[in-house]
PDB file of C-alpha atoms in Angstrom:
ATOM      1  CA  ASP A   1      -6.542  20.327  -2.797  1.00 85.00           C
ATOM      2  CA  ALA A   2      -3.083  20.444  -4.396  1.00 89.00           C
ATOM      3  CA  ALA A   3      -3.784  17.249  -6.365  1.00 89.00           C
ATOM      4  CA  GLY A   4      -7.011  18.775  -7.617  1.00 88.00           C
ATOM      5  CA  LEU A   5      -5.325  21.981  -8.708  1.00 90.00           C
ATOM      6  CA  LEU A   6      -2.604  20.004 -10.471  1.00 91.00           C
ATOM      7  CA  ARG A   7      -5.026  17.376 -11.796  1.00 88.00           C
ATOM      8  CA  ALA A   8      -2.572  14.852 -10.410  1.00 90.00           C
ATOM      9  CA  PRO A   9      -3.240  11.220  -9.575  1.00 92.00           C
ATOM     10  CA  VAL A  10      -3.219  10.388  -5.848  1.00 96.00           C
ATOM     11  CA  LEU A  11      -1.498   7.523  -4.065  1.00 96.00           C
ATOM     12  CA  VAL A  12      -3.118   6.528  -0.773  1.00 97.00           C
ATOM     13  CA  VAL A  13      -0.713   5.518   1.985  1.00 97.00           C
ATOM     14  CA  ALA A  14      -2.332   3.300   4.593  1.00 96.00           C
ATOM     15  CA  SER A  15      -1.310   1.642   7.814  1.00 94.00           C
ATOM     16  CA  ALA A  16      -1.200  -2.147   7.948  1.00 94.00           C
ATOM     17  CA  GLY A  17      -3.374  -3.059  10.931  1.00 92.00           C
ATOM     18  CA  LEU A  18      -6.874  -2.776  12.323  1.00 92.00           C
ATOM     19  CA  GLY A  19      -8.919   0.109  10.966  1.00 94.00           C
ATOM     20  CA  THR A  20      -7.002   0.219   7.692  1.00 95.00           C
ATOM     21  CA  LEU A  21      -9.812  -1.091   5.525  1.00 96.00           C
ATOM     22  CA  ASN A  22     -12.270   1.516   6.763  1.00 96.00           C
ATOM     23  CA  ALA A  23      -9.828   4.421   6.584  1.00 97.00           C
ATOM     24  CA  ALA A  24      -8.544   3.486   3.119  1.00 97.00           C
ATOM     25  CA  GLU A  25     -12.038   2.937   1.709  1.00 97.00           C
ATOM     26  CA  LEU A  26     -13.276   6.271   3.068  1.00 97.00           C
ATOM     27  CA  THR A  27     -10.180   8.041   1.714  1.00 97.00           C
ATOM     28  CA  VAL A  28     -10.586   6.574  -1.780  1.00 97.00           C
ATOM     29  CA  ARG A  29     -14.307   7.374  -1.763  1.00 97.00           C
ATOM     30  CA  GLU A  30     -13.621  10.985  -0.743  1.00 96.00           C
ATOM     31  CA  LEU A  31     -10.934  11.375  -3.409  1.00 96.00           C
ATOM     32  CA  ARG A  32     -13.317  10.117  -6.081  1.00 95.00           C
ATOM     33  CA  GLY A  33     -16.049  12.370  -4.734  1.00 95.00           C
ATOM     34  CA  ARG A  34     -13.731  15.318  -5.298  1.00 93.00           C
ATOM     35  CA  GLY A  35     -13.044  14.207  -8.854  1.00 93.00           C
ATOM     36  CA  LEU A  36      -9.542  12.970  -8.085  1.00 94.00           C
ATOM     37  CA  ASP A  37      -7.935   9.792  -9.410  1.00 93.00           C
ATOM     38  CA  PRO A  38      -6.739   7.406  -6.659  1.00 96.00           C
ATOM     39  CA  VAL A  39      -4.232   5.158  -8.454  1.00 97.00           C
ATOM     40  CA  GLY A  40      -3.565   2.726  -5.638  1.00 97.00           C
ATOM     41  CA  VAL A  41      -2.622   2.046  -2.041  1.00 97.00           C
ATOM     42  CA  VAL A  42       0.809   1.591  -0.476  1.00 97.00           C
ATOM     43  CA  ILE A  43       1.112   0.245   3.034  1.00 96.00           C
ATOM     44  CA  GLY A  44       3.292   2.788   4.785  1.00 93.00           C
ATOM     45  CA  SER A  45       4.819   0.615   7.500  1.00 93.00           C
ATOM     46  CA  TRP A  46       4.687  -3.133   6.947  1.00 95.00           C
ATOM     47  CA  PRO A  47       5.519  -4.888  10.247  1.00 94.00           C
ATOM     48  CA  THR A  48       8.432  -7.280  10.516  1.00 92.00           C
ATOM     49  CA  ASP A  49       6.125  -9.808  12.153  1.00 92.00           C
ATOM     50  CA  PRO A  50       2.634  -9.172  10.712  1.00 92.00           C
ATOM     51  CA  GLY A  51      -0.384 -10.521  12.553  1.00 91.00           C
ATOM     52  CA  LEU A  52      -3.548 -11.953  11.105  1.00 91.00           C
ATOM     53  CA  ALA A  53      -5.197  -8.528  10.631  1.00 92.00           C
ATOM     54  CA  GLU A  54      -2.239  -7.188   8.677  1.00 93.00           C
ATOM     55  CA  ARG A  55      -1.972 -10.274   6.470  1.00 90.00           C
ATOM     56  CA  CYS A  56      -5.712 -10.311   5.748  1.00 91.00           C
ATOM     57  CA  ASN A  57      -5.622  -6.613   4.859  1.00 91.00           C
ATOM     58  CA  LEU A  58      -3.252  -7.450   1.992  1.00 89.00           C
ATOM     59  CA  LEU A  59      -6.007  -9.407   0.326  1.00 89.00           C
ATOM     60  CA  ASP A  60      -8.885  -7.154   1.338  1.00 94.00           C
ATOM     61  CA  LEU A  61      -7.510  -3.665   0.587  1.00 95.00           C
ATOM     62  CA  PRO A  62      -7.898  -3.863  -3.216  1.00 95.00           C
ATOM     63  CA  ASP A  63     -11.406  -5.309  -2.931  1.00 95.00           C
ATOM     64  CA  VAL A  64     -12.590  -2.766  -0.373  1.00 96.00           C
ATOM     65  CA  THR A  65     -11.019   0.298  -2.023  1.00 97.00           C
ATOM     66  CA  GLY A  66     -11.343  -0.654  -5.676  1.00 97.00           C
ATOM     67  CA  VAL A  67      -7.718   0.319  -6.321  1.00 97.00           C
ATOM     68  CA  PRO A  68      -4.640  -1.929  -6.486  1.00 96.00           C
ATOM     69  CA  LEU A  69      -2.112  -2.494  -3.732  1.00 96.00           C
ATOM     70  CA  LEU A  70       1.067  -0.957  -5.144  1.00 97.00           C
ATOM     71  CA  GLY A  71       3.600  -1.580  -2.410  1.00 96.00           C
ATOM     72  CA  ALA A  72       4.529  -2.086   1.191  1.00 95.00           C
ATOM     73  CA  VAL A  73       7.241  -0.065   2.899  1.00 96.00           C
ATOM     74  CA  PRO A  74       8.814  -2.019   5.773  1.00 95.00           C
ATOM     75  CA  GLU A  75       8.602  -0.607   9.273  1.00 95.00           C
ATOM     76  CA  GLY A  76      11.727   1.288  10.201  1.00 95.00           C
ATOM     77  CA  ALA A  77      12.464   2.352   6.615  1.00 95.00           C
ATOM     78  CA  GLY A  78      12.279   5.992   7.666  1.00 93.00           C
ATOM     79  CA  HIS A  79      15.407   5.484   9.770  1.00 96.00           C
ATOM     80  CA  LEU A  80      17.538   4.548   6.765  1.00 96.00           C
ATOM     81  CA  ASP A  81      19.975   7.129   5.488  1.00 97.00           C
ATOM     82  CA  PRO A  82      18.866   8.677   2.174  1.00 96.00           C
ATOM     83  CA  PRO A  83      21.167   6.641  -0.121  1.00 97.00           C
ATOM     84  CA  ALA A  84      20.103   3.348   1.519  1.00 96.00           C
ATOM     85  CA  PHE A  85      16.428   4.369   1.346  1.00 96.00           C
ATOM     86  CA  ARG A  86      16.707   5.228  -2.373  1.00 95.00           C
ATOM     87  CA  ALA A  87      18.485   1.938  -3.094  1.00 96.00           C
ATOM     88  CA  ALA A  88      15.860  -0.147  -1.276  1.00 96.00           C
ATOM     89  CA  ALA A  89      12.702   1.744  -2.324  1.00 96.00           C
ATOM     90  CA  PRO A  90      12.231   0.002  -5.705  1.00 96.00           C
ATOM     91  CA  HIS A  91      11.855  -3.301  -3.836  1.00 96.00           C
ATOM     92  CA  TRP A  92       8.908  -1.856  -1.895  1.00 96.00           C
ATOM     93  CA  LEU A  93       6.986  -0.394  -4.841  1.00 96.00           C
ATOM     94  CA  ALA A  94       5.215  -1.952  -7.823  1.00 96.00           C
ATOM     95  CA  PRO A  95       6.352  -1.403 -11.423  1.00 96.00           C
ATOM     96  CA  ARG A  96       3.580   1.190 -11.867  1.00 95.00           C
ATOM     97  CA  LEU A  97       5.561   3.267  -9.347  1.00 95.00           C
ATOM     98  CA  GLU A  98       8.868   2.445 -11.052  1.00 94.00           C
ATOM     99  CA  GLY A  99       9.722  -0.331  -8.630  1.00 96.00           C
ATOM    100  CA  VAL A 100      10.133  -4.095  -8.841  1.00 95.00           C
ATOM    101  CA  TRP A 101       7.820  -5.142  -5.974  1.00 95.00           C
ATOM    102  CA  ASP A 102       5.777  -8.176  -6.951  1.00 91.00           C
ATOM    103  CA  ALA A 103       2.344  -8.045  -5.323  1.00 87.00           C
ATOM    104  CA  GLU A 104       1.574 -11.701  -6.056  1.00 86.00           C
ATOM    105  CA  ALA A 105       4.803 -12.933  -4.490  1.00 89.00           C
ATOM    106  CA  PHE A 106       4.277 -10.663  -1.492  1.00 87.00           C
ATOM    107  CA  HIS A 107       0.700 -11.914  -1.054  1.00 80.00           C
ATOM    108  CA  THR A 108       1.811 -15.532  -1.274  1.00 79.00           C
ATOM    109  CA  ARG A 109       4.510 -14.976   1.338  1.00 77.00           C
ATOM    110  CA  GLU A 110       2.395 -12.860   3.723  1.00 69.00           C
ATOM    111  CA  ALA A 111      -1.188 -14.087   3.289  1.00 56.00           C
ATOM    112  CA  PRO A 112      -2.765 -16.302   5.929  1.00 52.00           C
ATOM    113  CA  SER A 113      -2.508 -19.974   5.013  1.00 51.00           C
ATOM    114  CA  HIS A 114      -6.302 -20.372   4.621  1.00 44.00           C
ATOM    115  CA  ALA A 115      -6.328 -17.685   1.928  1.00 45.00           C
ATOM    116  CA  ARG A 116      -3.670 -19.282  -0.284  1.00 41.00           C
TER     117      ARG A 116
END
């Protein structure tokens, strides 16, 4: 509702694992249905040791939602002190969000070998 009142773009934050594709797609669809602009998805807690579901979601999220993947925040980042969090955050977010995160490099590193 606040985004609608402000006419602000919306960033969807999604989990990494099972159920993410469905939840993210439904969220983006609902945002669009309300006339809001979903600009992308950020994975809110990227696991240190991602499984097959998490790695496949990297490739599938943009296709399923129709918006780009704009970052991945590593699990445990919320425990960093504020200065350390601010210093590291640009490495988790794409240039569109004023970061330096490279989606292609991240995909290459994290995608399942059959998808490369």
